[in-house]
PDB file of C-alpha atoms in Angstrom:
ATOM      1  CA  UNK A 195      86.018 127.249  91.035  1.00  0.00           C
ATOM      2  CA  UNK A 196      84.720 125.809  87.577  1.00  0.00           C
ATOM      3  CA  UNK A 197      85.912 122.159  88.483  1.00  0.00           C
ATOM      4  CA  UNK A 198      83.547 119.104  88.145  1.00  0.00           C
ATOM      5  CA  UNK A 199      83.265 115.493  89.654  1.00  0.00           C
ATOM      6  CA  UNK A 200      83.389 112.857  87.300  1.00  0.00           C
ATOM      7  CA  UNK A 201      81.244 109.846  87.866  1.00  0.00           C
ATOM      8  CA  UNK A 202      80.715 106.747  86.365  1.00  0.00           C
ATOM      9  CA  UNK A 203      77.024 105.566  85.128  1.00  0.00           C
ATOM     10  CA  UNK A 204      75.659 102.202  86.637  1.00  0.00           C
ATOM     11  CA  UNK A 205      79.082 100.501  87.550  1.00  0.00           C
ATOM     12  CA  UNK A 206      78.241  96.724  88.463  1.00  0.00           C
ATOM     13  CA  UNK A 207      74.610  97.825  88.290  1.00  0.00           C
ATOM     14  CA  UNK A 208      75.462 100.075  91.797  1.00  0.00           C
ATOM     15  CA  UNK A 209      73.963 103.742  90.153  1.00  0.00           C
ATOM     16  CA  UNK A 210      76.514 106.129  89.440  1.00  0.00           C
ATOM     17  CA  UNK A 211      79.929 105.820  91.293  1.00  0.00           C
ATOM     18  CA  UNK A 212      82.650 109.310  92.143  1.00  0.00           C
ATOM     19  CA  UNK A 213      85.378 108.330  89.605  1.00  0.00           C
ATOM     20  CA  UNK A 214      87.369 111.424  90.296  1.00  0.00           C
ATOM     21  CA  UNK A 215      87.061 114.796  91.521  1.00  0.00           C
ATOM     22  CA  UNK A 216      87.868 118.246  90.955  1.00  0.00           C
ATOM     23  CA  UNK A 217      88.372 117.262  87.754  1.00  0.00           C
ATOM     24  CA  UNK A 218      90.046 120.354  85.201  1.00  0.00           C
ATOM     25  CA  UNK A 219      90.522 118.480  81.617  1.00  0.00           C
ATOM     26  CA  UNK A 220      88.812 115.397  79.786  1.00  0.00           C
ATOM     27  CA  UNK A 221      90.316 114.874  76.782  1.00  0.00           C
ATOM     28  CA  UNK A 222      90.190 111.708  74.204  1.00  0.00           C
ATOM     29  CA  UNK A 223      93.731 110.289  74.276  1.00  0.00           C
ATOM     30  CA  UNK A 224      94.983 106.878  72.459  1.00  0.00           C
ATOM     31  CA  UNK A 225      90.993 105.698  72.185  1.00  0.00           C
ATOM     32  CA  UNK A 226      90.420 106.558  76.128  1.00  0.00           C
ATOM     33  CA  UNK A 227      89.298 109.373  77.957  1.00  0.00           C
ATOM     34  CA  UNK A 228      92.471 111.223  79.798  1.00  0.00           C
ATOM     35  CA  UNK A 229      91.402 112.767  82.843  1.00  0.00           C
ATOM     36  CA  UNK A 230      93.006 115.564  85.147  1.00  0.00           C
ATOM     37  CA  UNK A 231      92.313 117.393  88.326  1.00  0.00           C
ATOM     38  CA  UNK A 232      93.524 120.058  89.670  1.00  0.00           C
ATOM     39  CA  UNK A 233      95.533 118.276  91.740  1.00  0.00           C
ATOM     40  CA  UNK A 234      97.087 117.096  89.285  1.00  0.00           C
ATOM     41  CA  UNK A 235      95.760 113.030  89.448  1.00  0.00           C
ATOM     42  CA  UNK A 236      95.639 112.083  86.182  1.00  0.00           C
ATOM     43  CA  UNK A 237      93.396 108.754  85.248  1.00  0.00           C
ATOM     44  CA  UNK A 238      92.838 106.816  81.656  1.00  0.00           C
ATOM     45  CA  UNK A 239      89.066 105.822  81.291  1.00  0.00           C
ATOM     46  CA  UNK A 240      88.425 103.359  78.787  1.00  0.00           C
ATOM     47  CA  UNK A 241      84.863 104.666  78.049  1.00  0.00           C
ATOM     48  CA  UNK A 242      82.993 107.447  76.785  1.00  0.00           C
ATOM     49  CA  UNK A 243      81.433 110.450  78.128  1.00  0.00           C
ATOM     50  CA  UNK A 244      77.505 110.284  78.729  1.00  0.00           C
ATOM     51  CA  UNK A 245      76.390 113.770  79.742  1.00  0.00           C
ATOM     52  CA  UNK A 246      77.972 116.931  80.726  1.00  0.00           C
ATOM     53  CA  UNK A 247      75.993 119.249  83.411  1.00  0.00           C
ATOM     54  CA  UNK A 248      78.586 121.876  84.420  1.00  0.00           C
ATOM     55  CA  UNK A 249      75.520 123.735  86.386  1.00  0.00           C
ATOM     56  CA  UNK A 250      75.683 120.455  88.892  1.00  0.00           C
ATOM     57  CA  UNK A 251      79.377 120.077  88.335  1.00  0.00           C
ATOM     58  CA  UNK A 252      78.433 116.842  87.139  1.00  0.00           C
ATOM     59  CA  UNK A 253      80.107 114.718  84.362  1.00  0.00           C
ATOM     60  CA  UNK A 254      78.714 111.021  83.672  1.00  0.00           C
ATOM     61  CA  UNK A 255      81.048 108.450  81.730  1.00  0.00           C
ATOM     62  CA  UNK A 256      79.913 105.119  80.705  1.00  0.00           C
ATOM     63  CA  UNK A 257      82.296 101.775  80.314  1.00  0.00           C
ATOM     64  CA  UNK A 258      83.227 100.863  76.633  1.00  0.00           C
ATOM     65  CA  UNK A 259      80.690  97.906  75.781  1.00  0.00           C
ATOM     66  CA  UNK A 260      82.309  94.915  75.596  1.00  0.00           C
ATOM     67  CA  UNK A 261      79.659  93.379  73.066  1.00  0.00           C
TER      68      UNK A 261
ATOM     69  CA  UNK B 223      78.847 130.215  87.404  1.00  0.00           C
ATOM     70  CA  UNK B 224      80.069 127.491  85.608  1.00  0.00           C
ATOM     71  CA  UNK B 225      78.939 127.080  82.125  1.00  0.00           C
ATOM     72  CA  UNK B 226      81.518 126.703  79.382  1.00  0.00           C
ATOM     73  CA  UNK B 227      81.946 128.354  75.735  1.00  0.00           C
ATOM     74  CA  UNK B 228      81.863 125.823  73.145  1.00  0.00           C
ATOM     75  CA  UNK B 229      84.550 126.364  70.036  1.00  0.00           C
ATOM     76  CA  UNK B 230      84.595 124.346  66.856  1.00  0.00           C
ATOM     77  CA  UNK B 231      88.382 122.838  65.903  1.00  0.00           C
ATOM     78  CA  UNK B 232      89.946 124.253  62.785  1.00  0.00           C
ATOM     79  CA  UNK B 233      86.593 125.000  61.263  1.00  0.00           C
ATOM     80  CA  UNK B 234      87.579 125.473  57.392  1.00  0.00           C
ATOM     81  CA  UNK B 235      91.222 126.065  58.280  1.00  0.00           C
ATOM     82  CA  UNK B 236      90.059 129.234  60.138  1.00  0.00           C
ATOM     83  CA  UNK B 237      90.819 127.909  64.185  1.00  0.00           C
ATOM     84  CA  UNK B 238      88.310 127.361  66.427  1.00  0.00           C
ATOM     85  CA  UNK B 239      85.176 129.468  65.793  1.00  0.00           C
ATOM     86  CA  UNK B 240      82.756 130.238  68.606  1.00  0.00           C
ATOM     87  CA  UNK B 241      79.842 127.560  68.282  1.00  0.00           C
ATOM     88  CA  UNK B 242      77.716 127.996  71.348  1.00  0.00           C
ATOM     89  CA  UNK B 243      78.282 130.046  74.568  1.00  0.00           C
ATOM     90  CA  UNK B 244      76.914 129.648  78.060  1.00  0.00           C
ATOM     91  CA  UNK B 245      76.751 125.931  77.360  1.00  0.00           C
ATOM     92  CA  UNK B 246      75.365 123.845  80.417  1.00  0.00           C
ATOM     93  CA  UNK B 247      74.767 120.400  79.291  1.00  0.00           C
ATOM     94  CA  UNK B 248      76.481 118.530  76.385  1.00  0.00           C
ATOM     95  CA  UNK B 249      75.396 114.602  75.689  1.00  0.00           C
ATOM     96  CA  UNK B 250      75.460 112.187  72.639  1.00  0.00           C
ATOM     97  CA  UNK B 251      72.529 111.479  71.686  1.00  0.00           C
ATOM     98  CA  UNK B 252      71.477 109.522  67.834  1.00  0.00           C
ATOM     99  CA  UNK B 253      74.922 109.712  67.020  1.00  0.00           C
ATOM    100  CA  UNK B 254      75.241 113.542  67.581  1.00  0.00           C
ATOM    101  CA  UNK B 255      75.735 116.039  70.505  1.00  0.00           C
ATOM    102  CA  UNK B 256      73.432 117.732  72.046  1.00  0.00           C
ATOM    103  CA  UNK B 257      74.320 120.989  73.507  1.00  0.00           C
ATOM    104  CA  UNK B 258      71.937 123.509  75.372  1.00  0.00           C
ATOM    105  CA  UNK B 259      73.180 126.633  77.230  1.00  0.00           C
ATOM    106  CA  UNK B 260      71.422 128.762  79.876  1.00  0.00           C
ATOM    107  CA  UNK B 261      69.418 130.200  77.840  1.00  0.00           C
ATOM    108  CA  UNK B 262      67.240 127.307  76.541  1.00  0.00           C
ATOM    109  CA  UNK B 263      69.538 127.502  72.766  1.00  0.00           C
ATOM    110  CA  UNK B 264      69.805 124.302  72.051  1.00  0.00           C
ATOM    111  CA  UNK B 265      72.491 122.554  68.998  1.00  0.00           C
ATOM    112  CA  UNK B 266      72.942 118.934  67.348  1.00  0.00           C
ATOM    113  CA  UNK B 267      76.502 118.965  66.207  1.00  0.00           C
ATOM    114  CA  UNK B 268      77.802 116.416  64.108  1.00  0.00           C
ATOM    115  CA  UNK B 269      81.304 115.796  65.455  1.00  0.00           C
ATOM    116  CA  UNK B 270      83.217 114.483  68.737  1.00  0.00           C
ATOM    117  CA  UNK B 271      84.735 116.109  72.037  1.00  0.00           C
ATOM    118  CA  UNK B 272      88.202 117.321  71.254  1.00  0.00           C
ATOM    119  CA  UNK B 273      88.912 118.792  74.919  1.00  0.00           C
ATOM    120  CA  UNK B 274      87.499 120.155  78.242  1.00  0.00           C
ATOM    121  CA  UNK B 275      89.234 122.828  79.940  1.00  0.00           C
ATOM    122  CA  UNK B 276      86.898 123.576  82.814  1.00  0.00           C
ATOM    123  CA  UNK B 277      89.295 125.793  84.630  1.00  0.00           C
ATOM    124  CA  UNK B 278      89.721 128.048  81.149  1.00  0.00           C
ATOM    125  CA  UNK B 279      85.400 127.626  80.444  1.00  0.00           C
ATOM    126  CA  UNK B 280      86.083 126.433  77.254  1.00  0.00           C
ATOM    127  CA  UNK B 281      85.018 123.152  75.621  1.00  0.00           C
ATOM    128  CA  UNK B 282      86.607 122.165  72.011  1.00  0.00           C
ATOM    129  CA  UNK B 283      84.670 119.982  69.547  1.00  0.00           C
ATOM    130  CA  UNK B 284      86.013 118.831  65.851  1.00  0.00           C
ATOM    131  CA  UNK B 285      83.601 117.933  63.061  1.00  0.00           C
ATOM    132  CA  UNK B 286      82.835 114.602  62.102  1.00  0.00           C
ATOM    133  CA  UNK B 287      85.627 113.120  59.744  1.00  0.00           C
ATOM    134  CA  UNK B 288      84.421 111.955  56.451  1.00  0.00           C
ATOM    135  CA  UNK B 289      86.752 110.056  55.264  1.00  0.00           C
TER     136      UNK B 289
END
């Protein structure tokens, strides 16, 4: 399968933490990122996506800035 | 494997037009994205993430609005 894990860049300054996985569809919904697996979890990320690597089934999001 | 065709929303009223395939990585960078397939192509597009549909291969970007 063609799924990815989502992860999210330098949370709390701990590196990249597994935000969800298997993930199907990423999608910008209301100003957040709407997020599905095939599972069918569904999660709102209020952030942006980073970098794509579908080779390493990899997909890094970074938190809005709150500047 | 598990790269993705990119498409292009509603390019000039015509649908979505084939922009890129094979793509591996996708990332903003200087207020563009970056895409780069297997095959070393590489594209700046000026425009956003519309949808990713892993399961279907298929990644949808719009253009830029200039309004």
């Amino acid at each position: 399968m063609c799924e990815a894990n989502v992860y999210i860049d330098n949370y709390d300054g701990k590196g990249e933490i597994l935000y969800l996985e298997n993930v199907d569809v990423i999608r910008p919904e209301d100003g957040k990122l709407f997020i599905k697996n095939l599972f069918g979890e569904q999660k709102f990320f209020d952030g942006q996506i980073k970098e794509i690597s579908l080779i390493k089934h990899k997909i890094i999001l970074t938190k809005r800035q709150t500047t």
